[in-house]
Amino acid sequence: MPALAARSRARLLARHGRASPALVCPLVLAQAAEIEALPVQQFLTDATKLANGLRALHTAFGNDVIVTASADDLAAAAAGDLAAAAAGAGSAAAHPRVAAAVEATRRLAVTADDAALAVALCGPAGLAAQLGHSPADHTVLETCSAVLLALAKAFLEAGANLLLLVEAEPLPAASADGWRSAVTPLVNVARFHQAAAAVVLADPAGAAIAPRGAVVCLPPPQAGPGQGIALSTDPAAWPAPSADAALVTSLGPVHGGFAECRAAIGMLTAAVAEA
């Protein structure tokens, strides 16, 4: 029997925490700038080029998911605009990169109906560190949560099917309660929009405090049955995913050029299809 379309599997992931075969969603985005022959920063602020490049990247790589934000420095770059939006004093899409990414998501929701759409954001601890604050400070985590919530809402309202919150560094033990409190509204807003939510963690210890309703993605071989897999950002180091994975992603933007990433993603897609 043919596999369900990627968007249908994303809905299953949102409702039941599982999808078969797994959704293949490494965080590739900047590689699409090569297709459009543009510098990355120019590419990321042009909604038309971004949508066209990501659609072409999806066709070339043959995986399930188009990633319109890749857990880079987007939230940190737009933090001022997002904080104003969270306070009701502006729009989440005021920042040029946010505006382009959200608009590209909106267009792809209509034109790329064979693909699921994913937005990956740094988690609140990662955002705190990018902004130069302690990720163990509960007040800082709350502020970062509000910033991320404004950003997540904009993407989800534009049609994203999957929200990934990426913590590429181990969570401070002292921040456990504050981090869970900061992440829970983000998971809840994804569920409100009938999108799947995932927390992508470098340290398996963080799985114990992940909010209910989120798919937990851990580095192999720590990922358990039915969980997601968090690969490294180096495609040359990727192993074949386990047969019972729900989601295959990466711990941040994938490094490497177009050709290297296409070969590595082809391996993942084939391994998942054969599982």
PDB file of C-alpha atoms in Angstrom:
ATOM      1  CA  MET A   1       0.000   0.000   0.000  1.00  0.00           C
ATOM      2  CA  PRO A   2       1.437   3.436  -0.920  1.00  0.00           C
ATOM      3  CA  ALA A   3       2.488   5.652   1.983  1.00  0.00           C
ATOM      4  CA  LEU A   4       0.132   8.430   3.009  1.00  0.00           C
ATOM      5  CA  ALA A   5       1.016  11.901   1.761  1.00  0.00           C
ATOM      6  CA  ALA A   6       3.368  13.841   4.000  1.00  0.00           C
ATOM      7  CA  ARG A   7       0.701  16.291   5.210  1.00  0.00           C
ATOM      8  CA  SER A   8      -1.569  13.413   6.194  1.00  0.00           C
ATOM      9  CA  ARG A   9       1.299  11.812   8.125  1.00  0.00           C
ATOM     10  CA  ALA A  10       1.980  15.151   9.821  1.00  0.00           C
ATOM     11  CA  ARG A  11      -1.655  15.197  10.962  1.00  0.00           C
ATOM     12  CA  LEU A  12      -1.243  11.670  12.335  1.00  0.00           C
ATOM     13  CA  LEU A  13       1.893  12.799  14.137  1.00  0.00           C
ATOM     14  CA  ALA A  14      -0.052  15.709  15.644  1.00  0.00           C
ATOM     15  CA  ARG A  15      -2.943  13.519  16.789  1.00  0.00           C
ATOM     16  CA  HIS A  16      -1.218  10.333  17.832  1.00  0.00           C
ATOM     17  CA  GLY A  17       2.495  11.093  18.157  1.00  0.00           C
ATOM     18  CA  ARG A  18       3.463   8.669  15.414  1.00  0.00           C
ATOM     19  CA  ALA A  19       3.717   8.491  11.656  1.00  0.00           C
ATOM     20  CA  SER A  20       4.615   5.625   9.342  1.00  0.00           C
ATOM     21  CA  PRO A  21       6.833   5.869   7.488  1.00  0.00           C
ATOM     22  CA  ALA A  22       8.690   8.509   9.467  1.00  0.00           C
ATOM     23  CA  LEU A  23       8.673  12.100   8.261  1.00  0.00           C
ATOM     24  CA  VAL A  24      12.135  12.947   6.924  1.00  0.00           C
ATOM     25  CA  CYS A  25      12.813  16.519   8.009  1.00  0.00           C
ATOM     26  CA  PRO A  26      16.500  17.450   8.333  1.00  0.00           C
ATOM     27  CA  LEU A  27      16.806  21.216   8.625  1.00  0.00           C
ATOM     28  CA  VAL A  28      17.917  22.097   5.098  1.00  0.00           C
ATOM     29  CA  LEU A  29      17.090  25.599   3.900  1.00  0.00           C
ATOM     30  CA  ALA A  30      20.178  27.640   3.056  1.00  0.00           C
ATOM     31  CA  GLN A  31      21.112  25.077   0.378  1.00  0.00           C
ATOM     32  CA  ALA A  32      18.166  26.396  -1.658  1.00  0.00           C
ATOM     33  CA  ALA A  33      20.076  29.675  -2.106  1.00  0.00           C
ATOM     34  CA  GLU A  34      22.404  27.742  -4.441  1.00  0.00           C
ATOM     35  CA  ILE A  35      19.439  26.953  -6.692  1.00  0.00           C
ATOM     36  CA  GLU A  36      18.475  30.621  -6.867  1.00  0.00           C
ATOM     37  CA  ALA A  37      22.157  31.667  -7.221  1.00  0.00           C
ATOM     38  CA  LEU A  38      21.812  34.254  -4.456  1.00  0.00           C
ATOM     39  CA  PRO A  39      23.803  35.087  -1.326  1.00  0.00           C
ATOM     40  CA  VAL A  40      22.101  33.399   1.620  1.00  0.00           C
ATOM     41  CA  GLN A  41      21.108  36.608   3.418  1.00  0.00           C
ATOM     42  CA  GLN A  42      19.532  38.080   0.281  1.00  0.00           C
ATOM     43  CA  PHE A  43      17.728  34.798  -0.381  1.00  0.00           C
ATOM     44  CA  LEU A  44      16.289  34.715   3.152  1.00  0.00           C
ATOM     45  CA  THR A  45      14.638  38.128   2.790  1.00  0.00           C
ATOM     46  CA  ASP A  46      12.949  37.566  -0.583  1.00  0.00           C
ATOM     47  CA  ALA A  47       9.665  35.689  -0.160  1.00  0.00           C
ATOM     48  CA  THR A  48       9.354  34.819  -3.849  1.00  0.00           C
ATOM     49  CA  LYS A  49      12.898  33.500  -4.191  1.00  0.00           C
ATOM     50  CA  LEU A  50      12.550  31.666  -0.865  1.00  0.00           C
ATOM     51  CA  ALA A  51       9.305  29.918  -1.839  1.00  0.00           C
ATOM     52  CA  ASN A  52      10.578  29.017  -5.304  1.00  0.00           C
ATOM     53  CA  GLY A  53      13.948  27.833  -4.020  1.00  0.00           C
ATOM     54  CA  LEU A  54      12.458  25.706  -1.251  1.00  0.00           C
ATOM     55  CA  ARG A  55       9.981  24.104  -3.660  1.00  0.00           C
ATOM     56  CA  ALA A  56      12.863  23.284  -6.030  1.00  0.00           C
ATOM     57  CA  LEU A  57      14.945  21.955  -3.134  1.00  0.00           C
ATOM     58  CA  HIS A  58      12.085  19.670  -2.102  1.00  0.00           C
ATOM     59  CA  THR A  59      11.802  18.342  -5.658  1.00  0.00           C
ATOM     60  CA  ALA A  60      15.554  17.744  -5.918  1.00  0.00           C
ATOM     61  CA  PHE A  61      15.942  16.088  -2.515  1.00  0.00           C
ATOM     62  CA  GLY A  62      12.755  14.028  -2.650  1.00  0.00           C
ATOM     63  CA  ASN A  63      12.017  14.135   1.082  1.00  0.00           C
ATOM     64  CA  ASP A  64       8.701  14.715   2.803  1.00  0.00           C
ATOM     65  CA  VAL A  65       9.029  18.124   4.406  1.00  0.00           C
ATOM     66  CA  ILE A  66       9.818  21.665   3.308  1.00  0.00           C
ATOM     67  CA  VAL A  67      11.546  23.604   6.079  1.00  0.00           C
ATOM     68  CA  THR A  68      10.791  27.331   6.047  1.00  0.00           C
ATOM     69  CA  ALA A  69      12.778  28.178   9.208  1.00  0.00           C
ATOM     70  CA  SER A  70      15.754  26.104  10.321  1.00  0.00           C
ATOM     71  CA  ALA A  71      16.443  26.926  14.007  1.00  0.00           C
ATOM     72  CA  ASP A  72      19.186  29.388  13.147  1.00  0.00           C
ATOM     73  CA  ASP A  73      19.404  32.959  14.471  1.00  0.00           C
ATOM     74  CA  LEU A  74      16.023  34.074  13.092  1.00  0.00           C
ATOM     75  CA  ALA A  75      14.298  34.538  16.469  1.00  0.00           C
ATOM     76  CA  ALA A  76      17.326  36.311  17.946  1.00  0.00           C
ATOM     77  CA  ALA A  77      17.631  38.660  14.951  1.00  0.00           C
ATOM     78  CA  ALA A  78      13.945  39.551  15.173  1.00  0.00           C
ATOM     79  CA  ALA A  79      13.657  39.505  18.980  1.00  0.00           C
ATOM     80  CA  GLY A  80      12.849  43.209  19.293  1.00  0.00           C
ATOM     81  CA  ASP A  81      10.048  43.085  16.730  1.00  0.00           C
ATOM     82  CA  LEU A  82       8.726  39.838  18.195  1.00  0.00           C
ATOM     83  CA  ALA A  83       8.740  41.192  21.750  1.00  0.00           C
ATOM     84  CA  ALA A  84       6.711  44.181  20.555  1.00  0.00           C
ATOM     85  CA  ALA A  85       4.282  41.839  18.814  1.00  0.00           C
ATOM     86  CA  ALA A  86       3.968  39.725  21.967  1.00  0.00           C
ATOM     87  CA  ALA A  87       3.081  42.896  23.868  1.00  0.00           C
ATOM     88  CA  GLY A  88       0.463  43.832  21.272  1.00  0.00           C
ATOM     89  CA  ALA A  89       2.464  46.733  19.891  1.00  0.00           C
ATOM     90  CA  GLY A  90       3.396  45.439  16.482  1.00  0.00           C
ATOM     91  CA  SER A  91       3.402  42.567  13.996  1.00  0.00           C
ATOM     92  CA  ALA A  92       5.456  39.395  14.304  1.00  0.00           C
ATOM     93  CA  ALA A  93       6.251  39.773  10.597  1.00  0.00           C
ATOM     94  CA  ALA A  94       7.775  43.244  10.949  1.00  0.00           C
ATOM     95  CA  HIS A  95      11.316  41.898  10.592  1.00  0.00           C
ATOM     96  CA  PRO A  96      12.288  41.337   6.905  1.00  0.00           C
ATOM     97  CA  ARG A  97      13.465  37.749   7.407  1.00  0.00           C
ATOM     98  CA  VAL A  98      10.357  36.825   9.378  1.00  0.00           C
ATOM     99  CA  ALA A  99       8.111  38.479   6.806  1.00  0.00           C
ATOM    100  CA  ALA A 100       9.756  36.567   3.950  1.00  0.00           C
ATOM    101  CA  ALA A 101       9.690  33.205   5.745  1.00  0.00           C
ATOM    102  CA  VAL A 102       6.071  33.548   6.847  1.00  0.00           C
ATOM    103  CA  GLU A 103       4.946  34.633   3.372  1.00  0.00           C
ATOM    104  CA  ALA A 104       6.885  31.747   1.788  1.00  0.00           C
ATOM    105  CA  THR A 105       5.124  29.375   4.186  1.00  0.00           C
ATOM    106  CA  ARG A 106       1.755  30.823   3.196  1.00  0.00           C
ATOM    107  CA  ARG A 107       2.486  30.375  -0.506  1.00  0.00           C
ATOM    108  CA  LEU A 108       3.854  26.858  -0.127  1.00  0.00           C
ATOM    109  CA  ALA A 109       0.802  25.837   1.895  1.00  0.00           C
ATOM    110  CA  VAL A 110      -1.167  26.409  -1.312  1.00  0.00           C
ATOM    111  CA  THR A 111       1.291  25.370  -4.027  1.00  0.00           C
ATOM    112  CA  ALA A 112       3.229  22.458  -2.467  1.00  0.00           C
ATOM    113  CA  ASP A 113       0.350  20.267  -1.356  1.00  0.00           C
ATOM    114  CA  ASP A 114       2.403  17.062  -1.578  1.00  0.00           C
ATOM    115  CA  ALA A 115       4.759  18.247   1.183  1.00  0.00           C
ATOM    116  CA  ALA A 116       4.402  18.953   4.878  1.00  0.00           C
ATOM    117  CA  LEU A 117       5.672  22.364   5.992  1.00  0.00           C
ATOM    118  CA  ALA A 118       7.923  22.618   9.015  1.00  0.00           C
ATOM    119  CA  VAL A 119       9.178  25.567  10.996  1.00  0.00           C
ATOM    120  CA  ALA A 120      12.113  24.910  13.314  1.00  0.00           C
ATOM    121  CA  LEU A 121      12.946  27.455  16.003  1.00  0.00           C
ATOM    122  CA  CYS A 122      15.609  27.535  18.672  1.00  0.00           C
ATOM    123  CA  GLY A 123      14.084  26.533  21.980  1.00  0.00           C
ATOM    124  CA  PRO A 124      13.848  29.090  24.795  1.00  0.00           C
ATOM    125  CA  ALA A 125      17.167  28.030  26.344  1.00  0.00           C
ATOM    126  CA  GLY A 126      18.934  28.293  23.004  1.00  0.00           C
ATOM    127  CA  LEU A 127      17.382  31.678  22.292  1.00  0.00           C
ATOM    128  CA  ALA A 128      18.409  32.940  25.739  1.00  0.00           C
ATOM    129  CA  ALA A 129      22.017  31.943  25.018  1.00  0.00           C
ATOM    130  CA  GLN A 130      21.941  33.607  21.575  1.00  0.00           C
ATOM    131  CA  LEU A 131      20.738  36.819  23.215  1.00  0.00           C
ATOM    132  CA  GLY A 132      23.548  36.669  25.780  1.00  0.00           C
ATOM    133  CA  HIS A 133      21.427  35.670  28.786  1.00  0.00           C
ATOM    134  CA  SER A 134      21.553  32.726  31.149  1.00  0.00           C
ATOM    135  CA  PRO A 135      19.333  29.822  30.020  1.00  0.00           C
ATOM    136  CA  ALA A 136      18.952  28.931  33.712  1.00  0.00           C
ATOM    137  CA  ASP A 137      17.136  32.198  34.511  1.00  0.00           C
ATOM    138  CA  HIS A 138      13.396  31.488  34.709  1.00  0.00           C
ATOM    139  CA  THR A 139      12.439  35.101  33.937  1.00  0.00           C
ATOM    140  CA  VAL A 140      14.610  35.074  30.838  1.00  0.00           C
ATOM    141  CA  LEU A 141      13.036  31.801  29.714  1.00  0.00           C
ATOM    142  CA  GLU A 142       9.559  33.305  30.080  1.00  0.00           C
ATOM    143  CA  THR A 143      10.564  36.294  27.969  1.00  0.00           C
ATOM    144  CA  CYS A 144      12.075  34.023  25.320  1.00  0.00           C
ATOM    145  CA  SER A 145       8.922  31.907  25.344  1.00  0.00           C
ATOM    146  CA  ALA A 146       6.793  34.984  24.583  1.00  0.00           C
ATOM    147  CA  VAL A 147       9.090  35.932  21.679  1.00  0.00           C
ATOM    148  CA  LEU A 148       8.978  32.406  20.263  1.00  0.00           C
ATOM    149  CA  LEU A 149       5.219  32.201  20.722  1.00  0.00           C
ATOM    150  CA  ALA A 150       4.681  35.300  18.580  1.00  0.00           C
ATOM    151  CA  LEU A 151       6.919  33.799  15.900  1.00  0.00           C
ATOM    152  CA  ALA A 152       5.354  30.326  16.066  1.00  0.00           C
ATOM    153  CA  LYS A 153       1.832  31.747  15.781  1.00  0.00           C
ATOM    154  CA  ALA A 154       2.767  33.624  12.608  1.00  0.00           C
ATOM    155  CA  PHE A 155       4.086  30.466  10.947  1.00  0.00           C
ATOM    156  CA  LEU A 156       1.243  28.253  12.134  1.00  0.00           C
ATOM    157  CA  GLU A 157      -1.379  30.725  10.936  1.00  0.00           C
ATOM    158  CA  ALA A 158       0.403  30.742   7.565  1.00  0.00           C
ATOM    159  CA  GLY A 159      -0.039  26.959   7.286  1.00  0.00           C
ATOM    160  CA  ALA A 160       2.928  25.204   8.929  1.00  0.00           C
ATOM    161  CA  ASN A 161       2.138  21.568   9.757  1.00  0.00           C
ATOM    162  CA  LEU A 162       5.044  20.914  12.105  1.00  0.00           C
ATOM    163  CA  LEU A 163       6.722  23.035  14.797  1.00  0.00           C
ATOM    164  CA  LEU A 164      10.159  21.915  15.984  1.00  0.00           C
ATOM    165  CA  LEU A 165      11.834  23.450  19.031  1.00  0.00           C
ATOM    166  CA  VAL A 166      15.547  22.743  18.917  1.00  0.00           C
ATOM    167  CA  GLU A 167      17.853  22.761  21.940  1.00  0.00           C
ATOM    168  CA  ALA A 168      21.277  22.040  20.488  1.00  0.00           C
ATOM    169  CA  GLU A 169      22.997  22.254  23.900  1.00  0.00           C
ATOM    170  CA  PRO A 170      22.206  20.329  27.107  1.00  0.00           C
ATOM    171  CA  LEU A 171      19.635  22.066  29.279  1.00  0.00           C
ATOM    172  CA  PRO A 172      20.950  23.383  32.620  1.00  0.00           C
ATOM    173  CA  ALA A 173      19.666  21.174  35.430  1.00  0.00           C
ATOM    174  CA  ALA A 174      18.548  24.277  37.342  1.00  0.00           C
ATOM    175  CA  SER A 175      16.292  25.338  34.468  1.00  0.00           C
ATOM    176  CA  ALA A 176      14.166  22.185  34.239  1.00  0.00           C
ATOM    177  CA  ASP A 177      10.909  23.576  35.627  1.00  0.00           C
ATOM    178  CA  GLY A 178      11.347  26.948  33.947  1.00  0.00           C
ATOM    179  CA  TRP A 179      12.162  25.377  30.597  1.00  0.00           C
ATOM    180  CA  ARG A 180       9.147  23.079  30.661  1.00  0.00           C
ATOM    181  CA  SER A 181       6.930  26.037  31.588  1.00  0.00           C
ATOM    182  CA  ALA A 182       8.411  28.068  28.722  1.00  0.00           C
ATOM    183  CA  VAL A 183       8.018  25.316  26.112  1.00  0.00           C
ATOM    184  CA  THR A 184       4.515  24.173  27.049  1.00  0.00           C
ATOM    185  CA  PRO A 185       2.684  27.191  25.492  1.00  0.00           C
ATOM    186  CA  LEU A 186       4.568  26.595  22.246  1.00  0.00           C
ATOM    187  CA  VAL A 187       3.488  22.959  22.133  1.00  0.00           C
ATOM    188  CA  ASN A 188      -0.060  23.979  22.994  1.00  0.00           C
ATOM    189  CA  VAL A 189      -0.288  26.588  20.226  1.00  0.00           C
ATOM    190  CA  ALA A 190       0.864  24.009  17.681  1.00  0.00           C
ATOM    191  CA  ARG A 191      -1.802  21.588  18.878  1.00  0.00           C
ATOM    192  CA  PHE A 192      -4.416  24.380  18.711  1.00  0.00           C
ATOM    193  CA  HIS A 193      -3.547  24.806  15.033  1.00  0.00           C
ATOM    194  CA  GLN A 194      -3.690  21.010  14.531  1.00  0.00           C
ATOM    195  CA  ALA A 195       0.038  20.928  13.826  1.00  0.00           C
ATOM    196  CA  ALA A 196       2.538  18.471  15.240  1.00  0.00           C
ATOM    197  CA  ALA A 197       5.006  19.718  17.842  1.00  0.00           C
ATOM    198  CA  ALA A 198       8.447  18.245  18.504  1.00  0.00           C
ATOM    199  CA  VAL A 199      11.235  19.050  20.933  1.00  0.00           C
ATOM    200  CA  VAL A 200      14.660  18.259  19.490  1.00  0.00           C
ATOM    201  CA  LEU A 201      17.209  17.693  22.237  1.00  0.00           C
ATOM    202  CA  ALA A 202      20.965  17.195  22.240  1.00  0.00           C
ATOM    203  CA  ASP A 203      20.874  15.669  25.718  1.00  0.00           C
ATOM    204  CA  PRO A 204      18.594  12.675  26.402  1.00  0.00           C
ATOM    205  CA  ALA A 205      18.207  13.856  30.015  1.00  0.00           C
ATOM    206  CA  GLY A 206      15.896  16.599  28.766  1.00  0.00           C
ATOM    207  CA  ALA A 207      13.343  14.051  27.552  1.00  0.00           C
ATOM    208  CA  ALA A 208      12.042  13.618  31.095  1.00  0.00           C
ATOM    209  CA  ILE A 209      10.831  17.230  31.218  1.00  0.00           C
ATOM    210  CA  ALA A 210       9.444  17.501  27.693  1.00  0.00           C
ATOM    211  CA  PRO A 211       5.839  18.770  27.645  1.00  0.00           C
ATOM    212  CA  ARG A 212       3.047  16.304  27.143  1.00  0.00           C
ATOM    213  CA  GLY A 213       1.918  16.116  23.541  1.00  0.00           C
ATOM    214  CA  ALA A 214       5.318  16.807  21.989  1.00  0.00           C
ATOM    215  CA  VAL A 215       7.293  14.272  19.977  1.00  0.00           C
ATOM    216  CA  VAL A 216      10.728  13.937  21.565  1.00  0.00           C
ATOM    217  CA  CYS A 217      13.661  13.737  19.137  1.00  0.00           C
ATOM    218  CA  LEU A 218      16.988  12.478  20.533  1.00  0.00           C
ATOM    219  CA  PRO A 219      20.371  11.681  19.008  1.00  0.00           C
ATOM    220  CA  PRO A 220      20.839   8.075  17.921  1.00  0.00           C
ATOM    221  CA  PRO A 221      21.086   5.582  19.522  1.00  0.00           C
ATOM    222  CA  GLN A 222      19.400   7.194  22.559  1.00  0.00           C
ATOM    223  CA  ALA A 223      16.054   7.649  20.775  1.00  0.00           C
ATOM    224  CA  GLY A 224      13.541   5.097  21.990  1.00  0.00           C
ATOM    225  CA  PRO A 225      10.784   3.295  20.088  1.00  0.00           C
ATOM    226  CA  GLY A 226       8.285   5.682  18.561  1.00  0.00           C
ATOM    227  CA  GLN A 227      10.388   8.771  19.298  1.00  0.00           C
ATOM    228  CA  GLY A 228      12.034  11.051  16.798  1.00  0.00           C
ATOM    229  CA  ILE A 229      15.692  11.042  15.797  1.00  0.00           C
ATOM    230  CA  ALA A 230      17.887  14.151  16.103  1.00  0.00           C
ATOM    231  CA  LEU A 231      20.807  13.795  13.707  1.00  0.00           C
ATOM    232  CA  SER A 232      23.960  15.876  13.822  1.00  0.00           C
ATOM    233  CA  THR A 233      24.253  18.890  11.536  1.00  0.00           C
ATOM    234  CA  ASP A 234      26.956  17.101   9.491  1.00  0.00           C
ATOM    235  CA  PRO A 235      25.271  15.014   6.773  1.00  0.00           C
ATOM    236  CA  ALA A 236      28.419  12.943   6.314  1.00  0.00           C
ATOM    237  CA  ALA A 237      27.889  11.544   9.824  1.00  0.00           C
ATOM    238  CA  TRP A 238      24.267  10.449   9.441  1.00  0.00           C
ATOM    239  CA  PRO A 239      23.430   6.818  10.170  1.00  0.00           C
ATOM    240  CA  ALA A 240      20.395   5.100   8.703  1.00  0.00           C
ATOM    241  CA  PRO A 241      17.387   5.795  10.972  1.00  0.00           C
ATOM    242  CA  SER A 242      15.768   3.065  13.033  1.00  0.00           C
ATOM    243  CA  ALA A 243      12.653   1.427  11.636  1.00  0.00           C
ATOM    244  CA  ASP A 244      10.296   2.680  14.343  1.00  0.00           C
ATOM    245  CA  ALA A 245      11.185   6.384  14.245  1.00  0.00           C
ATOM    246  CA  ALA A 246       8.316   8.871  14.023  1.00  0.00           C
ATOM    247  CA  LEU A 247      10.347  11.830  12.754  1.00  0.00           C
ATOM    248  CA  VAL A 248      13.906  12.305  11.484  1.00  0.00           C
ATOM    249  CA  THR A 249      15.366  15.792  11.882  1.00  0.00           C
ATOM    250  CA  SER A 250      18.634  17.483  12.861  1.00  0.00           C
ATOM    251  CA  LEU A 251      20.029  19.449  15.784  1.00  0.00           C
ATOM    252  CA  GLY A 252      20.113  22.699  13.850  1.00  0.00           C
ATOM    253  CA  PRO A 253      20.677  23.872  10.276  1.00  0.00           C
ATOM    254  CA  VAL A 254      22.368  21.174   8.199  1.00  0.00           C
ATOM    255  CA  HIS A 255      25.862  22.058   7.009  1.00  0.00           C
ATOM    256  CA  GLY A 256      27.197  21.159   3.606  1.00  0.00           C
ATOM    257  CA  GLY A 257      26.419  22.020   0.038  1.00  0.00           C
ATOM    258  CA  PHE A 258      23.564  21.035  -2.224  1.00  0.00           C
ATOM    259  CA  ALA A 259      25.105  17.847  -3.628  1.00  0.00           C
ATOM    260  CA  GLU A 260      26.259  16.498  -0.262  1.00  0.00           C
ATOM    261  CA  CYS A 261      22.873  17.119   1.339  1.00  0.00           C
ATOM    262  CA  ARG A 262      20.964  15.605  -1.564  1.00  0.00           C
ATOM    263  CA  ALA A 263      22.954  12.364  -1.283  1.00  0.00           C
ATOM    264  CA  ALA A 264      22.529  12.174   2.497  1.00  0.00           C
ATOM    265  CA  ILE A 265      18.801  12.903   2.412  1.00  0.00           C
ATOM    266  CA  GLY A 266      18.369  10.359  -0.371  1.00  0.00           C
ATOM    267  CA  MET A 267      19.903   7.773   1.970  1.00  0.00           C
ATOM    268  CA  LEU A 268      17.516   8.719   4.787  1.00  0.00           C
ATOM    269  CA  THR A 269      14.459   8.665   2.548  1.00  0.00           C
ATOM    270  CA  ALA A 270      15.360   5.259   1.108  1.00  0.00           C
ATOM    271  CA  ALA A 271      16.040   3.809   4.560  1.00  0.00           C
ATOM    272  CA  VAL A 272      12.697   5.048   5.912  1.00  0.00           C
ATOM    273  CA  ALA A 273      10.799   3.729   2.869  1.00  0.00           C
ATOM    274  CA  GLU A 274      12.361   0.292   3.262  1.00  0.00           C
ATOM    275  CA  ALA A 275      11.781   0.075   7.039  1.00  0.00           C
TER     276      ALA A 275
END
